[in-house]
Coordinates of N, CA and C in Angstrom, one line a residue:
X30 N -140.7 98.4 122.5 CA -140.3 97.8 123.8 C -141.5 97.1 124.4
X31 N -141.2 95.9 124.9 CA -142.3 95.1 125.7 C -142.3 95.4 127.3
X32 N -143.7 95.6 127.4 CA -143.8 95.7 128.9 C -144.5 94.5 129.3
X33 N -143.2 94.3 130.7 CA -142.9 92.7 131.5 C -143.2 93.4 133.3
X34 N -144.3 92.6 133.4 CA -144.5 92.5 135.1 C -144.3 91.6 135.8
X35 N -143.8 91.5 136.3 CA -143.6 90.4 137.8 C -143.8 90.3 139.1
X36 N -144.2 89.4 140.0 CA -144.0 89.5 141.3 C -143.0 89.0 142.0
X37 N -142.8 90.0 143.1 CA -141.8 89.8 144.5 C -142.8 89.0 145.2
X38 N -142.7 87.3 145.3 CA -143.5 87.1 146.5 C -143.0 86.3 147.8
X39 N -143.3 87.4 149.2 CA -142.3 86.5 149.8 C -143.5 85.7 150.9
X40 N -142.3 84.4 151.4 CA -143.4 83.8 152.4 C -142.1 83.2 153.6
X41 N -142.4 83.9 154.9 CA -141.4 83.2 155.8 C -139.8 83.5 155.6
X42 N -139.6 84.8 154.9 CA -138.1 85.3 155.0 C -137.6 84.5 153.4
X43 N -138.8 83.9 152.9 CA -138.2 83.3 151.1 C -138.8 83.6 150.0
X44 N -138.4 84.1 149.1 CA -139.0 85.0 148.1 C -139.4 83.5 146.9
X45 N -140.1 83.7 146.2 CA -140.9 82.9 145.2 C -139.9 82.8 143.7
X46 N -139.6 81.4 143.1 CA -139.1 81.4 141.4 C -139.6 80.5 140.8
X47 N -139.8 80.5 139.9 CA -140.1 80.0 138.6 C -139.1 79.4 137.7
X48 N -138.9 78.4 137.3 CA -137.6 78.1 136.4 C -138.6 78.0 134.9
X49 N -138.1 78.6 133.9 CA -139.1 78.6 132.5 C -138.7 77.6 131.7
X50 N -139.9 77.2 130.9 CA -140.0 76.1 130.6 C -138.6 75.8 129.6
X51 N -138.4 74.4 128.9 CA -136.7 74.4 128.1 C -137.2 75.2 127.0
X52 N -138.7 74.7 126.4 CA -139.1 75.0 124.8 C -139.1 76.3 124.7
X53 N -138.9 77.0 125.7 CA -139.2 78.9 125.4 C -138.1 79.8 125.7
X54 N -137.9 80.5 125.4 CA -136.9 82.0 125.2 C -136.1 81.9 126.3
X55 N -134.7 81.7 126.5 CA -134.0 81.5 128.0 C -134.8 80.4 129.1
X56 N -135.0 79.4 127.7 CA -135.3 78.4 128.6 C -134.9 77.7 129.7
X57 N -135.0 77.2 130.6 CA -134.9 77.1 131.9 C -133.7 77.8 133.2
X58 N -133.7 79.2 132.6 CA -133.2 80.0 133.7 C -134.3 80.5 134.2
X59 N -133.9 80.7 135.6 CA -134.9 81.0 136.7 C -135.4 83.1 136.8
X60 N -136.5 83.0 136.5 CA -137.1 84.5 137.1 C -138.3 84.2 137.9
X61 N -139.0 85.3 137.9 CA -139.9 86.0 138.5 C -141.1 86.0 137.8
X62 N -142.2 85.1 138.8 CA -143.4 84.9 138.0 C -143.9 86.0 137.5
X63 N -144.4 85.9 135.9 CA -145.2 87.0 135.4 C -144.9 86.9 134.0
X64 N -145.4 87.9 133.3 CA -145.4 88.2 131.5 C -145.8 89.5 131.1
X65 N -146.0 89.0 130.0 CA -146.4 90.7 129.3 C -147.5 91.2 129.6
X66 N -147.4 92.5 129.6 CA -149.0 93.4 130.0 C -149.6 93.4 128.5
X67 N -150.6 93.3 128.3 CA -151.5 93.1 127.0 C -152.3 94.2 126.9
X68 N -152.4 94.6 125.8 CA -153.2 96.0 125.2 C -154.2 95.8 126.2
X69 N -154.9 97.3 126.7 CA -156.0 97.9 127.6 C -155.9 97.2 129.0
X70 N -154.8 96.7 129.3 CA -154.2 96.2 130.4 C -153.4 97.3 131.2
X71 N -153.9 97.2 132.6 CA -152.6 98.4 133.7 C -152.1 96.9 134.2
X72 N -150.5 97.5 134.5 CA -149.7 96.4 134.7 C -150.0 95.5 135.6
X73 N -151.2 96.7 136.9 CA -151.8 95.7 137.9 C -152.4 94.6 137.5
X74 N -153.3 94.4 136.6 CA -153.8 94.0 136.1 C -153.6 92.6 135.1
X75 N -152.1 92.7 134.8 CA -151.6 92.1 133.8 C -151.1 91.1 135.1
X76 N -150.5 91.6 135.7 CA -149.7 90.7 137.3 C -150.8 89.6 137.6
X77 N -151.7 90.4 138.1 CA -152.9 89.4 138.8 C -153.3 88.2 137.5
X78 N -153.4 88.5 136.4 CA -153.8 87.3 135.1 C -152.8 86.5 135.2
X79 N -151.4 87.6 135.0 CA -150.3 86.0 134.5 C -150.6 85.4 136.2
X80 N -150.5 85.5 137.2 CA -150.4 84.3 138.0 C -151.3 83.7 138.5
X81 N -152.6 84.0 137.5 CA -153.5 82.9 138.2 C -152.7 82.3 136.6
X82 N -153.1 82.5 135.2 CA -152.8 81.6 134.6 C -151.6 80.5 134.8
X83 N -150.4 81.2 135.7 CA -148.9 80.5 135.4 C -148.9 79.9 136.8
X84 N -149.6 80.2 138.1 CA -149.6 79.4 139.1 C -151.4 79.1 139.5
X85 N -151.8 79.5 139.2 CA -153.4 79.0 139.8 C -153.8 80.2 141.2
X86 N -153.1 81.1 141.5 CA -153.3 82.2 142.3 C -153.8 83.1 142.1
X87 N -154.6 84.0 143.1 CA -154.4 85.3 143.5 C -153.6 86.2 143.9
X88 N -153.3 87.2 143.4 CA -152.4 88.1 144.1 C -153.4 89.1 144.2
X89 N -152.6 89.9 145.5 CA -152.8 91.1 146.0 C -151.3 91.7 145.3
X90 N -151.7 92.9 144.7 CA -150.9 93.8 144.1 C -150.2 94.6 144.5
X91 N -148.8 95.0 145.7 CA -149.0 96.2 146.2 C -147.6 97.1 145.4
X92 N -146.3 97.6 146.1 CA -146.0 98.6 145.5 C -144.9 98.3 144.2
X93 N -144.4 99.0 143.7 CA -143.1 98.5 143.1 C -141.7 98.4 143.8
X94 N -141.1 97.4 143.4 CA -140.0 96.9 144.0 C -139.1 98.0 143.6
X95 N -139.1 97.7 141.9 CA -137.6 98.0 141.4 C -138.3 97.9 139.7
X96 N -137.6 99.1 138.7 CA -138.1 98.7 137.2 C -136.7 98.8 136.7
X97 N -136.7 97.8 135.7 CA -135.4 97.3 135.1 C -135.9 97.4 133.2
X98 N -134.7 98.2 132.6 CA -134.7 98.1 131.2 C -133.7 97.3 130.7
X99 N -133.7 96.1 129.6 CA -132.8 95.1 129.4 C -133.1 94.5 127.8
X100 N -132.1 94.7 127.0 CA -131.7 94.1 126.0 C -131.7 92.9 125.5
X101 N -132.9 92.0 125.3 CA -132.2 90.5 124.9 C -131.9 90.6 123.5
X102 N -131.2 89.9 122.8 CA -130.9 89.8 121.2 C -132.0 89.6 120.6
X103 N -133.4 89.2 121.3 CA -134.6 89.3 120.4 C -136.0 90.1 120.8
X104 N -135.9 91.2 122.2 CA -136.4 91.7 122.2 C -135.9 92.7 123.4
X105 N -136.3 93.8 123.7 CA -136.0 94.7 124.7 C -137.3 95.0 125.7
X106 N -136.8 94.7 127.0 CA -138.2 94.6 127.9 C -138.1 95.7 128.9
X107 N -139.5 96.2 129.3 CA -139.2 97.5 130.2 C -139.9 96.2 131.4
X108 N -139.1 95.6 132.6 CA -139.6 95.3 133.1 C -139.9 95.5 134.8
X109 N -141.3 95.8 135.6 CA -141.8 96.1 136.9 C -141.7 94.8 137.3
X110 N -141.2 95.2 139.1 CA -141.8 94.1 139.8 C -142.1 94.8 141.3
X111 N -142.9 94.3 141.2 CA -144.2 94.4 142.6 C -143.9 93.7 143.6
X112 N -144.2 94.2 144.4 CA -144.1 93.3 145.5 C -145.6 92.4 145.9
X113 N -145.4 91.9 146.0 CA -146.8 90.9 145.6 C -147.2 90.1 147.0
X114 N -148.6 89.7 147.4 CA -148.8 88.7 148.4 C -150.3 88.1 147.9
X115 N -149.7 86.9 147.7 CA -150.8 85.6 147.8 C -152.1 85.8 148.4
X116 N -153.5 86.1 147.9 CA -154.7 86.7 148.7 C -155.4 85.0 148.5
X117 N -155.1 83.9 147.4 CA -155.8 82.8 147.0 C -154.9 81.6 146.4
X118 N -155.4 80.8 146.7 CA -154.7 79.9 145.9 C -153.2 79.5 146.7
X119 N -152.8 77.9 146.5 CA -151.2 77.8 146.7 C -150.9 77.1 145.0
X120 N -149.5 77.8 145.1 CA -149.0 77.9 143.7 C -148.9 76.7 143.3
X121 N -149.3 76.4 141.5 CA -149.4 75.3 141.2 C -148.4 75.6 139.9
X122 N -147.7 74.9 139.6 CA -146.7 74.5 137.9 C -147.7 74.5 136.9
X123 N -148.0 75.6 136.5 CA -149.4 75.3 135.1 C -148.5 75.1 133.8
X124 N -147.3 76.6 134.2 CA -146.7 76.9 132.7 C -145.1 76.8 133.1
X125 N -144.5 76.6 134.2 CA -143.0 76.4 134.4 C -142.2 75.1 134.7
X126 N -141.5 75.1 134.7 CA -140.8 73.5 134.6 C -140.1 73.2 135.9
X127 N -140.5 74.1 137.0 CA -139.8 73.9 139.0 C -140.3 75.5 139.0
X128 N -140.3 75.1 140.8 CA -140.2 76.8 141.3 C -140.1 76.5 142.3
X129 N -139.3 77.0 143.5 CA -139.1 77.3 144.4 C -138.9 78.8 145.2
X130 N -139.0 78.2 146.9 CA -139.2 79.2 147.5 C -137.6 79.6 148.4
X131 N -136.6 80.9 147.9 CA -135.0 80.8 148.5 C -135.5 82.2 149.2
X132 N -134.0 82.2 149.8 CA -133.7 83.2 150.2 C -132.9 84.0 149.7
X133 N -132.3 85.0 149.9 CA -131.4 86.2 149.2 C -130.2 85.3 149.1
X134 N -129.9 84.8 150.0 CA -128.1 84.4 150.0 C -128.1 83.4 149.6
X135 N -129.6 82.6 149.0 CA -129.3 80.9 147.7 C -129.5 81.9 146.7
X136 N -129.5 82.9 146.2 CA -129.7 83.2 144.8 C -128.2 83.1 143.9
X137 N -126.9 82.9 144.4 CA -126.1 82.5 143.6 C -126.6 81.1 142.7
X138 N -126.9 80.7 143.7 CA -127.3 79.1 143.3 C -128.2 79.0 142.1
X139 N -128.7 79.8 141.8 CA -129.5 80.2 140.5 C -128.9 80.5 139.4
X140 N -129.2 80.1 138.0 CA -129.2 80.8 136.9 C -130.5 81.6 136.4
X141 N -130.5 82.7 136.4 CA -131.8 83.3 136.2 C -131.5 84.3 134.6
X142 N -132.7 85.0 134.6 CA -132.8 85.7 133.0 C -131.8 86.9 133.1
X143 N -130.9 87.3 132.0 CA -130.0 88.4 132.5 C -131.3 89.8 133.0
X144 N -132.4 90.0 132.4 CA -132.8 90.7 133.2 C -133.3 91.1 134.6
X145 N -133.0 89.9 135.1 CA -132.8 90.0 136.9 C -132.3 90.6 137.4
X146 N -130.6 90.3 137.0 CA -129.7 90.1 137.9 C -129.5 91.6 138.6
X147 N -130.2 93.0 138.2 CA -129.8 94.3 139.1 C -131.1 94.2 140.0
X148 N -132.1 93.3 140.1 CA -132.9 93.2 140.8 C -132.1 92.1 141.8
X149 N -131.8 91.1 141.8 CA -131.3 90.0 142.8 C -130.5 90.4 143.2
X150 N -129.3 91.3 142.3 CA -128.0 92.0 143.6 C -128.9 93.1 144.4
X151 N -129.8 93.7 144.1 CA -130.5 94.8 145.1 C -131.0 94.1 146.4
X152 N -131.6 92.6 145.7 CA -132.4 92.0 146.9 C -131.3 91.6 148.1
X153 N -130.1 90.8 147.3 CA -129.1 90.3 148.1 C -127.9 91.5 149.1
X154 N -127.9 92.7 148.6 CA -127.6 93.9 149.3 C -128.6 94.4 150.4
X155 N -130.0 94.2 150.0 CA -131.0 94.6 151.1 C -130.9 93.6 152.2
X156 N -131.0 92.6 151.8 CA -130.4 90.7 153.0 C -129.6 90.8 153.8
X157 N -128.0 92.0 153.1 CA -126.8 92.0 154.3 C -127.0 93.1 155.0
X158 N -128.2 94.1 155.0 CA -128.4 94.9 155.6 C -128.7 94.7 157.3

């Protein structure tokens, strides 16, 4: 099993996406910036790397959102996501092909990785609250 971290980042009531690049694995459906945690890595750890490398930021790390287990036909990922806030940096396209900033009720409007989607109906159920 691969362990996959991500961040929740919100700014102004709109949470943060990434559309992945065409050349790569579920190419250009939209997730949640981040990647794999890497040997002697804590996931904290692995969060704060992938997004300076994949946006040019700092994150501040804080709790978990939501952890999701999910089957792709070429690998199975245990993946965290954090709720995350910007301590540096405004996000730059290093390694994704668009990203934008929505809100819960544009996330139809999205095609994202099937391992999202129990995280984006949780988000879009917390929005009609």
């Amino acid at each position: 099993m691969t362990e996959v971290v991500a961040a929740l980042i919100w700014e102004q009531g709109r949470f943060l996406i990434c559309q992945r690049p065409p050349h790569k694995a579920r190419g250009l459906l939209w997730e949640f910036v981040g990647g794999k945690v890497e040997p002697g890595e804590t996931r904290a750890q692995a969060l704060i790397r992938e997004c300076q490398e994949e946006l040019a930021v700092t994150v501040t790390v804080g709790d978990i959102f939501m952890e999701v287990t999910h089957t792709y036909p070429d690998m199975t990922v245990h993946l965290t996501l954090f709720h995350a806030s910007i301590a540096a940096g405004t996000p730059q396209m290093l390694e994704h092909h668009d990203m934008k900033w929505i809100t819960a009720a544009e996330i139809p409007q999205y095609e994202f990785c099937p391992a999202d989607r129990v995280i984006l109906d949780r988000l879009m159920q917390d929005a009609s609250r």
